[in-house]
Coordinates of C-alpha atoms in Angstrom, one line a residue:
Chain A
X153 CA 0.0 0.0 0.0
X154 CA 1.7 3.2 -1.2
X155 CA 1.3 5.9 1.3
X156 CA 2.9 8.5 -0.9
X157 CA 1.9 8.5 -4.6
X158 CA 3.3 10.4 -7.6
X159 CA 1.0 9.4 -10.4
X160 CA 3.0 10.9 -13.2
X161 CA 6.1 8.9 -13.9
X162 CA 7.4 11.6 -16.3
X163 CA 6.8 15.2 -17.3
X164 CA 8.2 17.3 -20.2
X165 CA 8.1 21.1 -20.1
X166 CA 9.5 23.8 -22.4
X167 CA 12.3 25.9 -21.0
X168 CA 10.9 29.1 -19.4
X169 CA 7.4 27.6 -18.7
X170 CA 6.0 26.4 -15.4
X171 CA 6.6 22.8 -14.2
X172 CA 4.0 21.4 -11.8
X173 CA 4.8 18.1 -10.1
X174 CA 2.0 16.5 -8.0
X175 CA 2.0 14.2 -5.0
X176 CA -0.8 12.6 -3.0
X177 CA -0.7 10.9 0.4
X178 CA -3.0 8.7 2.3
X179 CA -1.8 8.9 5.9
X180 CA -3.4 11.8 7.8
X181 CA -0.7 11.5 10.4
X182 CA 1.9 13.0 8.0
X183 CA 2.8 16.5 9.2
X184 CA 5.9 17.4 7.3
X185 CA 6.5 17.2 3.5
X186 CA 9.7 17.5 1.5
X187 CA 10.7 17.5 -2.2
X188 CA 14.0 16.1 -3.3
X189 CA 15.7 16.3 -6.7
X190 CA 17.9 13.4 -7.9
X191 CA 20.4 13.4 -10.7
X192 CA 21.7 10.1 -12.1
X193 CA 24.4 8.5 -10.0
X194 CA 23.9 10.9 -7.1
X195 CA 21.9 10.8 -3.9
X196 CA 18.7 12.8 -3.6
X197 CA 19.2 16.5 -2.9
X198 CA 16.9 18.4 -0.6
X199 CA 14.9 21.0 -2.4
X200 CA 12.1 22.5 -0.3
X201 CA 9.8 21.5 2.5
X202 CA 6.5 22.4 4.1
X203 CA 5.0 21.9 7.5
X204 CA 1.4 20.9 7.8
X205 CA 0.6 24.2 9.6
X206 CA 1.3 26.0 6.3
X207 CA -0.3 25.8 2.9
X208 CA 2.5 27.4 0.9
X209 CA 6.3 27.7 1.0
X210 CA 8.4 29.5 -1.5
X211 CA 12.1 29.4 -2.2
X212 CA 13.3 31.3 -5.3
X213 CA 11.9 29.5 -8.4
X214 CA 10.4 26.7 -6.3
X215 CA 7.0 26.8 -4.5
X216 CA 5.3 24.0 -2.7
X217 CA 1.6 24.0 -2.0
X218 CA -0.1 21.8 0.5
X219 CA -3.9 21.0 0.5
X220 CA -4.4 19.0 3.7
X221 CA -8.1 18.3 3.1
X222 CA -7.3 16.8 -0.3
X223 CA -4.1 15.2 1.0
X224 CA -2.3 16.7 -1.9
X225 CA 0.8 18.7 -2.5
X226 CA 2.4 20.1 -5.5
X227 CA 5.8 21.6 -6.5
X228 CA 5.8 24.5 -8.9
X229 CA 9.0 25.5 -10.7
X230 CA 8.9 28.8 -12.4
X231 CA 10.6 29.4 -14.8
X232 CA 11.8 25.9 -15.7
X233 CA 15.4 25.6 -16.7
X234 CA 17.2 22.7 -18.5
X235 CA 19.3 22.1 -15.3
X236 CA 16.0 21.3 -13.5
X237 CA 15.8 18.0 -15.6
X238 CA 16.0 15.3 -12.9
X239 CA 13.8 12.9 -11.0
X240 CA 11.8 14.6 -8.3
X241 CA 10.7 12.7 -5.2
X242 CA 8.0 13.7 -2.8
X243 CA 8.5 12.6 0.8
X244 CA 6.2 12.7 3.9
X245 CA 7.0 12.4 7.5
X246 CA 5.1 11.6 10.7
X247 CA 6.3 11.6 14.3
X248 CA 5.5 9.0 16.8
X249 CA 7.0 7.9 20.1
X250 CA 10.0 6.5 18.4
X251 CA 11.0 9.4 16.2
X252 CA 10.4 10.4 12.7
X253 CA 9.8 8.2 9.7
X254 CA 10.1 9.4 6.1
X255 CA 8.1 7.8 3.3
X256 CA 9.0 8.5 -0.3
X257 CA 7.0 8.5 -3.5
X258 CA 8.2 6.7 -6.6
X259 CA 9.4 9.9 -8.3
X260 CA 8.5 11.9 -11.4
X261 CA 11.1 12.4 -14.1
X262 CA 11.1 16.0 -15.3
X263 CA 12.6 16.9 -18.6
X264 CA 12.9 20.6 -19.4
X265 CA 13.4 21.1 -23.2
X266 CA 15.5 24.0 -24.5
Chain B
X28 CA 31.4 21.6 5.5
X29 CA 31.5 17.9 4.6
X30 CA 28.3 16.4 3.4
X31 CA 27.2 12.8 3.9
X32 CA 29.7 10.3 2.6
X33 CA 29.3 6.6 1.8
X34 CA 31.7 3.8 1.0
X35 CA 32.2 1.9 -1.2
X36 CA 30.7 3.5 -4.3
X37 CA 30.0 0.2 -6.0
X38 CA 30.0 -3.4 -4.8
X39 CA 29.5 -6.8 -6.5
X40 CA 28.6 -9.8 -4.4
X41 CA 27.2 -13.3 -5.0
X42 CA 24.1 -14.8 -3.4
X43 CA 24.6 -16.0 0.1
X44 CA 27.4 -13.6 0.9
X45 CA 27.4 -10.8 3.5
X46 CA 28.1 -7.1 2.9
X47 CA 28.8 -4.1 5.0
X48 CA 28.2 -0.6 3.8
X49 CA 29.5 2.5 5.6
X50 CA 28.2 6.1 6.1
X51 CA 29.5 9.2 7.7
X52 CA 26.9 11.8 8.4
X53 CA 27.0 15.5 7.6
X54 CA 29.0 17.5 10.1
X55 CA 26.8 18.4 13.1
X56 CA 24.2 15.7 12.4
X57 CA 23.7 12.8 14.9
X58 CA 21.0 10.7 13.3
X59 CA 21.5 8.3 10.4
X60 CA 18.8 6.6 8.3
X61 CA 19.3 3.9 5.6
X62 CA 17.2 3.5 2.5
X63 CA 17.1 1.0 -0.3
X64 CA 16.3 2.3 -3.7
X65 CA 15.4 -0.3 -6.3
X66 CA 15.5 0.7 -10.0
X67 CA 12.6 3.0 -10.9
X68 CA 11.4 3.3 -7.3
X69 CA 11.6 5.8 -4.5
X70 CA 13.9 5.2 -1.5
X71 CA 12.4 2.6 0.9
X72 CA 13.2 3.2 4.6
X73 CA 15.2 0.4 6.2
X74 CA 16.0 1.8 9.7
X75 CA 17.2 4.8 11.6
X76 CA 19.9 5.2 14.3
X77 CA 20.1 7.8 17.0
X78 CA 22.3 7.7 20.1
X79 CA 23.7 4.4 18.9
X80 CA 20.3 2.7 19.0
X81 CA 17.9 1.6 16.3
X82 CA 15.0 3.9 16.7
X83 CA 12.8 3.1 13.8
X84 CA 12.6 0.2 11.4
X85 CA 10.9 -0.3 8.1
X86 CA 9.5 -3.5 6.6
X87 CA 12.9 -5.2 6.0
X88 CA 13.9 -8.7 7.3
X89 CA 16.4 -9.3 10.1
X90 CA 19.0 -10.0 7.4
X91 CA 19.4 -6.3 7.4
X92 CA 21.1 -5.0 10.5
X93 CA 23.0 -1.9 11.4
X94 CA 25.2 -0.1 13.9
X95 CA 26.0 3.5 14.9
X96 CA 29.3 4.4 16.4
X97 CA 30.0 7.1 19.0
X98 CA 31.2 9.5 16.2
X99 CA 27.7 9.1 14.7
X100 CA 28.9 7.2 11.6
X101 CA 27.0 4.1 10.8
X102 CA 27.2 0.7 9.1
X103 CA 24.5 -1.3 7.2
X104 CA 25.0 -5.1 7.2
X105 CA 23.1 -7.5 4.9
X106 CA 23.5 -11.2 5.5
X107 CA 22.6 -14.1 3.1
X108 CA 22.4 -11.8 0.1
X109 CA 19.6 -12.4 -2.4
X110 CA 19.4 -11.3 -6.0
X111 CA 16.6 -9.0 -4.9
X112 CA 18.9 -7.1 -2.7
X113 CA 20.5 -5.5 -5.7
X114 CA 19.8 -1.8 -5.3
X115 CA 21.2 1.6 -4.5
X116 CA 21.7 1.9 -0.8
X117 CA 21.3 5.5 0.5
X118 CA 22.4 6.9 3.8
X119 CA 20.7 10.1 5.1
X120 CA 21.6 12.2 8.1
X121 CA 19.7 14.6 10.1
X122 CA 19.9 16.5 13.4
X123 CA 18.3 14.9 16.5
X124 CA 15.3 12.8 17.2
X125 CA 13.8 15.7 19.2
X126 CA 13.0 18.0 16.3
X127 CA 9.6 17.8 14.6
X128 CA 10.8 19.0 11.2
X129 CA 14.0 17.2 10.5
X130 CA 15.4 17.5 7.1
X131 CA 17.4 14.6 5.8
X132 CA 20.5 15.0 3.7
X133 CA 21.5 12.1 1.5
X134 CA 24.8 10.7 0.5
X135 CA 25.6 9.6 -3.1
X136 CA 24.7 6.0 -2.3
X137 CA 26.4 2.6 -2.7
X138 CA 25.4 0.5 -5.7
X139 CA 25.1 -3.1 -4.7
X140 CA 24.9 -5.8 -7.3
X141 CA 24.2 -9.4 -6.3
X142 CA 25.0 -12.1 -8.8

């Protein structure tokens, strides 16, 4: 049972346009969400995060939106650049008595075309 | 500021063998988590170590074990290797089990191939 879903395995966008990557989750206990970018042969690189007490977080060209009622978050990249071409993972976290556990989605491969 | 480092980069083993992977966390971090990433999938949580103890464990068999040393570095051991253990093994570090919004930083991973 996938707790974090990224239903689009791939996405192609023209350079300069907006890229929108989507993520859905099922566990209502998740209270912290992160996006990671991964290039081939490298580990995932932290991009941006959002706490469940917010509905938007912005960092330069990257904005993450959280809709708790829909259990949905999205990452917007504006404007998209060829260097943004990578696999993007959505991750969600919940705390319990034992600490914090991160659950990752399967990833979306973004291709930004020049 | 040194990031998360892992060794070795690549490893080839045969079925039934045992393997040890190593990880040094980012400077200032004291918590280490291990993930298995199969081809085409997202990282799957194996376990997390904090204060030299296993704090959390994912759905992995007991063949997967770990250790954290006083300097916060960590090892992942896998016994009785199976073909299905072939994957990229990622180590991630973060600061403290007491924070509610830990951000994990990943190493480059160890590519394990089981023949």
